[in-house]
Coordinates of C-alpha atoms in Angstrom, one line a residue:
Chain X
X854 CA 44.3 -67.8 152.9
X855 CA 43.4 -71.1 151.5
X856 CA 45.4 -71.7 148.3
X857 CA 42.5 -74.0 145.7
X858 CA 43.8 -75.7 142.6
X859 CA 42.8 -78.7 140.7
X860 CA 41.4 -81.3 142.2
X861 CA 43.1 -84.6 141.1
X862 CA 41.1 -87.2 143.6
X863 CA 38.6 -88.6 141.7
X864 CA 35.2 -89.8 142.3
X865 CA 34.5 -93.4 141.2
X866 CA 30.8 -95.3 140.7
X867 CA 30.2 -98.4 139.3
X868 CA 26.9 -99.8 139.0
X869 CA 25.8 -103.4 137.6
X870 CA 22.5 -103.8 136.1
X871 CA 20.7 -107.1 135.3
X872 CA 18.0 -107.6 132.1
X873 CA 15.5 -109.9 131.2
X874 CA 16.3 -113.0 128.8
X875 CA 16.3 -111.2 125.4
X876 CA 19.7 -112.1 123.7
X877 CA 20.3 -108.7 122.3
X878 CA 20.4 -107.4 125.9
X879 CA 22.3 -109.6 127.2
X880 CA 25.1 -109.0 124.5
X881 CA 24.5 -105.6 124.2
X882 CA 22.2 -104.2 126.8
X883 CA 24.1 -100.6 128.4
X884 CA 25.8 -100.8 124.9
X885 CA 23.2 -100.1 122.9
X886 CA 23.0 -96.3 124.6
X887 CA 23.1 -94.0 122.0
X888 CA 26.1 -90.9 122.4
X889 CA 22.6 -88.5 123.0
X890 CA 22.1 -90.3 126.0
X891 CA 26.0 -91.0 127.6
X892 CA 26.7 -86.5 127.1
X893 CA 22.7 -86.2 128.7
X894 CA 24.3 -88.1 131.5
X895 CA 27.4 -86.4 131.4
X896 CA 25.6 -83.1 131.3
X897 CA 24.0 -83.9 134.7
X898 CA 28.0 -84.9 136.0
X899 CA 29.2 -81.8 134.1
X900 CA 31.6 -83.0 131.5
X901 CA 31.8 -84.3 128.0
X902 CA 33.4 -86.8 126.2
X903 CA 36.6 -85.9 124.2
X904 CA 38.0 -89.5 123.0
X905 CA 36.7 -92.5 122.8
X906 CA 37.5 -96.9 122.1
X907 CA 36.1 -99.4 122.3
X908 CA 36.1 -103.8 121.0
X909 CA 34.3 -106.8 121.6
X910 CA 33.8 -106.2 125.1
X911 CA 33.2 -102.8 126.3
X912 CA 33.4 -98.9 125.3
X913 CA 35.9 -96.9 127.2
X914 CA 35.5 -93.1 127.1
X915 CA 37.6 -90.4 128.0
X916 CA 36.2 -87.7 129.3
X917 CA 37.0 -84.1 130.0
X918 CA 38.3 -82.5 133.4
Chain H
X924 CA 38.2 -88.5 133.7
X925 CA 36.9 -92.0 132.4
X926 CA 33.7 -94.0 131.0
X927 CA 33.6 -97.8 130.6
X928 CA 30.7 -99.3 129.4
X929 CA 29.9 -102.8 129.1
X930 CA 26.6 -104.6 128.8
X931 CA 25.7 -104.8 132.4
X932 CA 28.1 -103.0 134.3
X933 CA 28.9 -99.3 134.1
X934 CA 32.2 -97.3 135.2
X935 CA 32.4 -93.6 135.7
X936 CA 35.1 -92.2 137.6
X937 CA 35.8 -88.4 137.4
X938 CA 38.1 -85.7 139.0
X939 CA 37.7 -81.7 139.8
X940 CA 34.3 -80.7 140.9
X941 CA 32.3 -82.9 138.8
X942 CA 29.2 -83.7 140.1
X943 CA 29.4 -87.7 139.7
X944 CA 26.6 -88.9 141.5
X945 CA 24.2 -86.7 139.5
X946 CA 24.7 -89.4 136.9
X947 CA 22.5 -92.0 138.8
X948 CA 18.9 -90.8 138.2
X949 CA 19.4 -90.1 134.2
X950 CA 21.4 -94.0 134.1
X951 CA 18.9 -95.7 135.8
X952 CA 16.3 -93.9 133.4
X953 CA 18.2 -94.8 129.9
X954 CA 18.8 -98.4 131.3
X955 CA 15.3 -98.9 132.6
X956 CA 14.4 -98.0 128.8
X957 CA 16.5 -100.9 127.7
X958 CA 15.2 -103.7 130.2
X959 CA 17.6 -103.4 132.8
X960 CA 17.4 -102.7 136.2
X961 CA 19.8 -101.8 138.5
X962 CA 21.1 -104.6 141.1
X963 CA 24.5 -103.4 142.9
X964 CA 25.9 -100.0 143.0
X965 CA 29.6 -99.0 144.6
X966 CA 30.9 -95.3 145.1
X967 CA 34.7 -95.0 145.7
X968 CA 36.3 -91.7 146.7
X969 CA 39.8 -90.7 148.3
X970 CA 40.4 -87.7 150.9
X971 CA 40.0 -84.7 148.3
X972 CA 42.8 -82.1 148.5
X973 CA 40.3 -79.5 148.2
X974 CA 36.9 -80.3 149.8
X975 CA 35.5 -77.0 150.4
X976 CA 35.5 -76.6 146.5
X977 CA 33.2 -79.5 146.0
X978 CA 29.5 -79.0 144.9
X979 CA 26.5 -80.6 146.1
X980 CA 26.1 -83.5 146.4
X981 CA 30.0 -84.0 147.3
X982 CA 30.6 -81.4 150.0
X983 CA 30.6 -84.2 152.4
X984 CA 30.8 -88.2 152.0
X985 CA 27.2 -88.0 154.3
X986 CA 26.3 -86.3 152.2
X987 CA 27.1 -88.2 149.2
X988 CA 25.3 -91.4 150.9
X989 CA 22.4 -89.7 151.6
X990 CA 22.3 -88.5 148.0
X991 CA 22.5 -92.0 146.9
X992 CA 20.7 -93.5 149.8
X993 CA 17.7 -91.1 148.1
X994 CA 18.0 -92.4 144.6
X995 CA 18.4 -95.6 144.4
X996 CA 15.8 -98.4 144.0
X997 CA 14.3 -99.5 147.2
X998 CA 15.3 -102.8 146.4
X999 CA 18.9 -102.2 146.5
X1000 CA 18.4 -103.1 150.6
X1001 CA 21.8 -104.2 151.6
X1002 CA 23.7 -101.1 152.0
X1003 CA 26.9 -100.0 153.9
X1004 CA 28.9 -96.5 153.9
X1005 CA 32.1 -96.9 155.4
X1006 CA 35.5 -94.8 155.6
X1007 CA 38.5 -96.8 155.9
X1008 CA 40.9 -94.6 157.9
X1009 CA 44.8 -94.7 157.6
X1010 CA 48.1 -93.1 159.6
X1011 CA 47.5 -89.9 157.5
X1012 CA 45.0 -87.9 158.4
X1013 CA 44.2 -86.7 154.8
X1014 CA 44.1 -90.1 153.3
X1015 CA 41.2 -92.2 153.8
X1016 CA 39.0 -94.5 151.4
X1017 CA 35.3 -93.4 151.2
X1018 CA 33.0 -96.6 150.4
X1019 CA 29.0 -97.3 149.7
X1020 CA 28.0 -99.7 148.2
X1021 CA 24.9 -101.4 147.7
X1022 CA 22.3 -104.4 146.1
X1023 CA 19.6 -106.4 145.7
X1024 CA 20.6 -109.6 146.8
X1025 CA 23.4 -110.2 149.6
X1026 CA 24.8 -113.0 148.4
X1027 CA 24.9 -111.4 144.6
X1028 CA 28.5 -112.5 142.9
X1029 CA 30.6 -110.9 140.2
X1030 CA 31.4 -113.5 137.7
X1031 CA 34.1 -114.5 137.2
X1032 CA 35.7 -113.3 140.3
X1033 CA 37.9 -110.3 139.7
X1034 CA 39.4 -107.7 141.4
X1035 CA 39.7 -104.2 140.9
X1036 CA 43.1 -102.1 142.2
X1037 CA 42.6 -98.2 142.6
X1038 CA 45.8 -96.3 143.0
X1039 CA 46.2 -92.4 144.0
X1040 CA 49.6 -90.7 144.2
X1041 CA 50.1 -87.4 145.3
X1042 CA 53.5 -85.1 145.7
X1043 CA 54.9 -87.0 142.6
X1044 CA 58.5 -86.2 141.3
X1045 CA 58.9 -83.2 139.7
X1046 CA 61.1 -84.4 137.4
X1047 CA 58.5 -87.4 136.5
X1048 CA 55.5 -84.8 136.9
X1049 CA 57.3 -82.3 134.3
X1050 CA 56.7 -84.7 131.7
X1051 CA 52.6 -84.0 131.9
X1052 CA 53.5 -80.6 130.6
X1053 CA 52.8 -79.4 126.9
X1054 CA 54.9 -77.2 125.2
X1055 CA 53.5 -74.3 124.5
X1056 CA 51.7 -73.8 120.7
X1057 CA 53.4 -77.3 120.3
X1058 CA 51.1 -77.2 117.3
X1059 CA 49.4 -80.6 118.2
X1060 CA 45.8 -81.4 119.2
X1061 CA 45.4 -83.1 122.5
X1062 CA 45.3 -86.8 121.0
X1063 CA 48.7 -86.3 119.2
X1064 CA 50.5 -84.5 122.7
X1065 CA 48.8 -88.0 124.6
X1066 CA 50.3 -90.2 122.4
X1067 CA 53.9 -88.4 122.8
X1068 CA 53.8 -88.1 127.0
X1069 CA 52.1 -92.3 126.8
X1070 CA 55.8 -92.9 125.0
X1071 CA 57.7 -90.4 126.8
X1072 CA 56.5 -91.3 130.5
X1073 CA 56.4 -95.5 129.8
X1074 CA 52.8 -95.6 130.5
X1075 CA 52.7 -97.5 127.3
X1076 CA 54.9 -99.9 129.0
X1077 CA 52.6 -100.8 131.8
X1078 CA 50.7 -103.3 130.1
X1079 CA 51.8 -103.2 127.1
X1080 CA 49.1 -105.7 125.3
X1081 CA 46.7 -103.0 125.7
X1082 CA 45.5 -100.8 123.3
X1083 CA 45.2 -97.3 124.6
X1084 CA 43.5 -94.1 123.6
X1085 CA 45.3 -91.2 125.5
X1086 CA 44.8 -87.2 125.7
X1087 CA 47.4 -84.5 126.5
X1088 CA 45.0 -81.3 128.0
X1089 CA 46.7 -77.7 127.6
X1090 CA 48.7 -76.6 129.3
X1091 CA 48.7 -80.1 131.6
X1092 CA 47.5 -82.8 132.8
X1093 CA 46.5 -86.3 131.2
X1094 CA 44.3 -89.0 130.7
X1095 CA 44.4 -92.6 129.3
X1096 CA 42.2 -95.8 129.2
X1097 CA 43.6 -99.1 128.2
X1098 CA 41.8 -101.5 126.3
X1099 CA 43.2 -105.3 126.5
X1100 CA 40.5 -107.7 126.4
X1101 CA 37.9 -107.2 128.9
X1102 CA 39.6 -105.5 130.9
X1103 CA 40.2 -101.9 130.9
X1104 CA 43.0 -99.5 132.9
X1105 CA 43.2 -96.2 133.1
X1106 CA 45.5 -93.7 134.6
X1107 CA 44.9 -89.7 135.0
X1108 CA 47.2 -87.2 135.9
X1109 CA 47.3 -83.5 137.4
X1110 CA 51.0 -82.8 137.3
X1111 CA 51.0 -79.3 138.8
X1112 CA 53.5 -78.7 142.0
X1113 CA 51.4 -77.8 145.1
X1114 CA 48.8 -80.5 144.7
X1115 CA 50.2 -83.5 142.0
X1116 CA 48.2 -86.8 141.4
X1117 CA 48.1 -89.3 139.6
X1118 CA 45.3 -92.6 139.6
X1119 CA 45.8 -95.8 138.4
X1120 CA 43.1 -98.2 138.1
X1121 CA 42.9 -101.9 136.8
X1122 CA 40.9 -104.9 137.0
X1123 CA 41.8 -108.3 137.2
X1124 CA 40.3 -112.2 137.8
X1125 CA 42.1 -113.6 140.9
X1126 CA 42.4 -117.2 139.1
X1127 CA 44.4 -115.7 136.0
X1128 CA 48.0 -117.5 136.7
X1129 CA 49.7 -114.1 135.9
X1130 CA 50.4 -112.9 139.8
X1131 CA 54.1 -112.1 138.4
X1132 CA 52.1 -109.6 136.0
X1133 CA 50.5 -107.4 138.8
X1134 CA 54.0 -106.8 140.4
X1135 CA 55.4 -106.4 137.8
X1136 CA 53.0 -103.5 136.7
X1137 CA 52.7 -102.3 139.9
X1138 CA 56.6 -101.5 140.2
X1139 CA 55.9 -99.7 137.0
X1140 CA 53.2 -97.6 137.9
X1141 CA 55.0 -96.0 141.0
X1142 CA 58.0 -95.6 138.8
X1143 CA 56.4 -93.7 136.4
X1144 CA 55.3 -91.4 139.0
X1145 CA 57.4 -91.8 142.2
X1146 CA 55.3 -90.4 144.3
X1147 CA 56.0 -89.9 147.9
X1148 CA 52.8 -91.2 149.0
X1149 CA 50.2 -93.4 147.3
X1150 CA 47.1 -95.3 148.9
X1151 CA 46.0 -98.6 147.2
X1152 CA 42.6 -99.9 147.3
X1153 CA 41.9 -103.3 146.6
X1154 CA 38.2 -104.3 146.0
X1155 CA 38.0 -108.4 146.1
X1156 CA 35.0 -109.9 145.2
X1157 CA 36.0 -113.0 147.6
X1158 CA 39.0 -113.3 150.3
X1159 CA 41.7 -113.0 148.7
X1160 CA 45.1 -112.4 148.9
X1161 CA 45.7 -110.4 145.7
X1162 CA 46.3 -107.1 148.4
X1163 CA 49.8 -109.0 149.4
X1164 CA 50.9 -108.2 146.1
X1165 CA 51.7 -104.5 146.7
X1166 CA 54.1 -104.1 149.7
X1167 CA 55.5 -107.1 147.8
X1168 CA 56.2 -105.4 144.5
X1169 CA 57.1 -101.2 145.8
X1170 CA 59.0 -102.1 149.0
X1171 CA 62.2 -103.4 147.1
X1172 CA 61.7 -100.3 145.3
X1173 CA 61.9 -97.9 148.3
X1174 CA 58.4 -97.3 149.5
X1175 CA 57.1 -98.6 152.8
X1176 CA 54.0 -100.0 153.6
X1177 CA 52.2 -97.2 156.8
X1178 CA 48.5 -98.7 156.8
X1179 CA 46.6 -101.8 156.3
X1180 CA 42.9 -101.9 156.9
X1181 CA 39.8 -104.1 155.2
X1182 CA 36.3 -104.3 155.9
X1183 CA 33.9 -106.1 153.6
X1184 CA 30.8 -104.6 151.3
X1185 CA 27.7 -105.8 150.1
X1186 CA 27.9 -106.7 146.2
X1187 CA 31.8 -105.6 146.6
X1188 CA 33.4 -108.0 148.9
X1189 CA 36.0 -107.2 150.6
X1190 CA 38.7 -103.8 150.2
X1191 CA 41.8 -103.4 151.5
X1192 CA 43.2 -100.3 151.8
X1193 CA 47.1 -99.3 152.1
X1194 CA 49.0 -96.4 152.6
X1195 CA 52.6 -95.9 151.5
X1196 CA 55.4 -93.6 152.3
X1197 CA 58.6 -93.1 150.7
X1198 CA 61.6 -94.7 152.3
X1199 CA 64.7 -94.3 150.0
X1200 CA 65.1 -93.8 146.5

């Protein structure tokens, strides 16, 4: 009998995007997602957020499972 | 599991059955809706431990390509699926990756190091472990194992935001700059793990930094097998860096192979064993 428990191997995407001239986008652009938007894609990924940072640069998320 | 988010580039990596690439089509909408449009796209994946749990669209990595071969943008029309094979039969790397524009360049040119250890030390693994009604919520328990285990130690300029689950298991991303790291862990005997992943830029003068932190990551864990992937946006030696930095430590160096990606460059991917302790 096949014995399942968690699986730790995750799955990893990235994906770079590219916007037009408008300043705000290019220091903001993906950024400017509001937290509706990041859990209705986590929804579709089935998992939510449960901490979160972030500075000058980027947001960084942890996220359940 | 982890989320980075920067203004062009997006990072999602997650564990269990989670059903990652379902995150594409809803992205793409929200980032269409703020002029942007997607331009190069790369999936990463090890050998799961259990792939008859996996949902659609992971049940199979041709499965995952066709998924994403189906929704993405026409225009993304240099595309390659490879898997990167190693000694072990149950270790391989999974790539796809896609773009626009073949000759498209990350700037400035960085790399990124994935590392997955399995059968970790029990002893190290252990540590993962909450106490039971230790009376803390999950951000107070992260702090304590970050401390306890010496993750904090791996780089320690950055600042990181940590979580203890109940009754196991961990997660952490580090925030030092623009760059981000992150480790998760699933300490349980049977099937332990733990990832490590960082980013660097090839032309920082800090080589003695990624040994140096990579001897700390397999000491944290000892695990007796890891896999490293490194994704190189040029040639680039960075790669050399690992036998370099874990064989004094014990761990010997089983598999060695590259192949090169559209938008990604080139990965190498090695397998280690350990030797002695």
């Amino acid at each position: 009998m096949a014995v399942s428990g968690f699986e730790g191997f995750e799955k990893r995407l990235e994906l770079h995007f590219s916007g037009d001239d408008d300043p705000l986008v290019l220091h903001m652009g993906l950024r400017l997602l509001d937290f509706q938007s990041i859990q209705q894609v986590l929804d579709a990924v089935q998992c939510n957020v449960i901490s979160a940072i972030g500075n000058q640069y980027f947001d960084a998320y942890v996220l359940s499972e | 599991s982890s989320l980075f988010v920067y203004p062009t580039k997006l990072i999602i990596k997650t564990c269990g059955t989670t059903q990652l690439l379902k995150s594409v089509p809803p992205l793409m909408s929200f980032a269409r809706d703020l002029g942007l449009s997607l331009c190069a796209c790369r999936y990463t994946r090890g050998s799961f431990i259990f792939p008859k749990a996996q949902p659609f669209p992971h049940t199979s990595f041709k499965e995952e390509v066709f998924y994403l071969e189906q929704n993405l943008p026409v225009n993304l029309c240099y595309r390659k699926a490879s898997v990167l094979p190693s000694k072990m039969a149950a270790h391989s790397w999974h790539v796809f990756a896609a773009t626009t524009d073949r000759t498209y360049e990350l700037v400035p040119v960085t790399f990124t190091m994935e590392i997955c250890m399995t059968e970790l030390d029990r002893v190290q693994a252990r540590k993962f472990f909450r106490r039971a009604n230790d009376g803390k919520n999950g951000d107070m328990a992260g702090g304590e194992m970050t401390q306890l285990t010496g993750i904090n130690d791996i780089n320690p300029s950055a600042i990181i935001c940590d979580f203890a689950f109940d009754p196991c298991g961990y997660s952490m991303n580090g925030v030092d700059g623009d760059r981000y790291s992150t480790v998760h862990v699933t300490p349980e005997d049977g099937y332990s793990y733990a990832s490590f992943e960082c980013v660097g830029a090839i032309y920082d003068d800090h080589h003695d930094n990624i040994d140096k932190m990579l001897k700390k990551v397999v000491q944290v864990f000892k695990p007796a097998t890891f896999s490293v992937s490194t994704t190189c946006s040029i040639d680039h030696d960075v790669w050399t860096h690992v036998a370099h930095a874990v064989e004094p430590l014990g761990w010997k160096c089983r598999s060695c192979v590259m192949d090169k990606f559209p938008a990604a460059g080139s990965v190498v991917f090695q397998t280690f064993t350990v030797g002695r302790r």
